[in-house]
Amino acid sequence: MKRRIAFNLVALATLGLILNYRPPVASLPPLTVELRNARALPGKTTVIAVDFVMKNNTKEPLLLAERRNSWGAYQWEYEITDATGKKFVLGNPQMVWLANALTFFGIEPDSEFQIPSYLDYVQVSTGDKNLFVDKRNTRIGEVIWDKKAFQEAMRESKSGWKYPVTVVGKFTAKIETWGIPGSIYVKQSNWAGSITTAPITVEAPQAP
């Protein structure tokens, strides 16, 4: 009788464990990234518009270097693989900094920050702050002052990549510090590492 009671108690305890079992929840990394709203622009065979979305999954604000200074300008990168298998790596076109200071942007807890981007095979204008170009064609100065280089760039821009293309975004950062160490005026970024988006496919632009 005692053995049967003991067995029933064990069975009830086991059943209770089964009913109350909850699978462990996978914790998200502090920062996740994603590409959204990608589209090839009509009438521009080598330009893709896409949003680089960064999400803070922590309970504290994330502080990172802004793209408008040389510390943050090269943190974002895109890789395009076209229909022929050819690869293009696109980055910030600015290589010369006449005015430069370390500034930061923040992402609040459980919030997103969006970087609108235009991906272009070749740079013929420095006016768009959201531009990313193939790293072989970052020609500030050369394109502006060299007529031959400008003409070559224009020829290249008519070829570019062949659709459909696969696009992957990458964000790489290190801890950046502004100010005098030990003083109250020090400001520092608080995330370092490298993270890559899932690949997305972009079809050829629709005829206008």
Coordinates of C-alpha atoms in Angstrom, one line a residue, residues 12-116:
L12 CA 1.7 13.2 -9.9
A13 CA 5.0 15.1 -9.4
T14 CA 6.2 14.0 -12.9
L15 CA 2.9 15.0 -14.4
G16 CA 3.2 18.4 -12.7
L17 CA 6.6 18.9 -14.1
I18 CA 5.4 18.1 -17.6
L19 CA 2.4 20.4 -17.4
N20 CA 4.4 23.2 -16.0
Y21 CA 7.4 22.9 -18.4
R22 CA 8.2 26.0 -20.4
P23 CA 10.9 25.8 -23.1
P24 CA 13.8 28.2 -22.5
V25 CA 13.4 31.5 -24.3
A26 CA 16.4 32.3 -26.5
S27 CA 17.9 35.6 -25.5
L28 CA 18.4 38.1 -28.3
P29 CA 21.8 39.7 -28.9
P30 CA 22.1 43.4 -27.7
L31 CA 21.9 44.6 -31.3
T32 CA 20.1 43.1 -34.3
V33 CA 20.1 44.4 -37.8
E34 CA 17.7 44.0 -40.8
L35 CA 17.2 45.3 -44.3
R36 CA 13.8 46.6 -45.2
N37 CA 12.0 48.3 -48.1
A38 CA 14.6 47.4 -50.7
R39 CA 13.8 48.4 -54.3
A40 CA 15.6 49.2 -57.5
L41 CA 14.8 52.8 -58.6
P42 CA 13.0 53.1 -61.9
G43 CA 15.2 54.7 -64.6
K44 CA 18.3 54.2 -62.6
T45 CA 19.8 50.8 -63.5
T46 CA 22.4 50.8 -60.8
V47 CA 20.7 52.4 -57.8
I48 CA 19.0 50.5 -55.0
A49 CA 17.1 52.2 -52.2
V50 CA 17.1 50.3 -48.9
D51 CA 16.6 50.9 -45.2
F52 CA 19.3 49.5 -42.7
V53 CA 17.3 49.0 -39.5
M54 CA 19.1 48.6 -36.2
K55 CA 17.2 47.4 -33.0
N56 CA 18.4 47.7 -29.4
N57 CA 17.3 44.6 -27.5
T58 CA 18.7 45.7 -24.2
K59 CA 17.3 47.6 -21.2
E60 CA 19.8 50.5 -21.6
P61 CA 20.4 53.0 -24.5
L62 CA 23.0 52.1 -27.0
L63 CA 25.4 54.8 -28.0
L64 CA 27.2 54.6 -31.4
A65 CA 29.3 56.9 -33.6
E66 CA 27.4 58.8 -36.2
R67 CA 28.0 58.3 -39.9
R68 CA 28.7 62.0 -40.5
N69 CA 32.1 61.7 -39.0
S70 CA 35.2 59.6 -39.9
W71 CA 34.8 57.4 -36.7
G72 CA 31.4 56.2 -37.8
A73 CA 31.4 56.7 -41.6
Y74 CA 32.7 53.3 -42.4
Q75 CA 30.7 51.2 -39.9
W76 CA 28.0 50.4 -42.5
E77 CA 28.8 48.3 -45.5
Y78 CA 26.7 46.5 -48.2
E79 CA 27.6 43.5 -50.3
I80 CA 25.7 42.9 -53.6
T81 CA 25.9 39.7 -55.5
D82 CA 24.3 40.0 -59.0
A83 CA 22.7 37.5 -61.3
T84 CA 26.1 36.6 -62.9
G85 CA 27.8 35.9 -59.5
K86 CA 29.8 39.2 -59.5
K87 CA 30.2 40.8 -56.1
F88 CA 30.2 44.5 -55.2
V89 CA 31.2 45.8 -51.8
L90 CA 29.7 49.3 -51.1
G91 CA 30.8 51.7 -48.4
N92 CA 30.9 55.4 -47.5
P93 CA 32.2 57.4 -50.5
Q94 CA 33.8 60.2 -48.4
M95 CA 37.5 59.8 -48.0
V96 CA 38.6 63.4 -47.3
W97 CA 37.4 65.2 -44.1
L98 CA 37.8 69.0 -44.0
A99 CA 35.7 69.2 -40.9
N100 CA 35.5 66.3 -38.5
A101 CA 34.4 65.6 -34.9
L102 CA 33.3 62.5 -33.1
T103 CA 29.6 62.7 -32.5
F104 CA 27.2 60.0 -31.4
F105 CA 23.6 58.8 -32.0
G106 CA 21.5 56.7 -29.5
I107 CA 19.1 53.9 -29.8
E108 CA 16.6 53.7 -26.9
P109 CA 15.8 50.3 -25.2
D110 CA 13.6 48.1 -27.3
S111 CA 13.6 50.7 -30.1
E112 CA 14.8 50.9 -33.7
F113 CA 17.1 53.2 -35.6
Q114 CA 16.8 53.4 -39.4
I115 CA 19.5 54.4 -41.9
P116 CA 18.0 55.2 -45.3

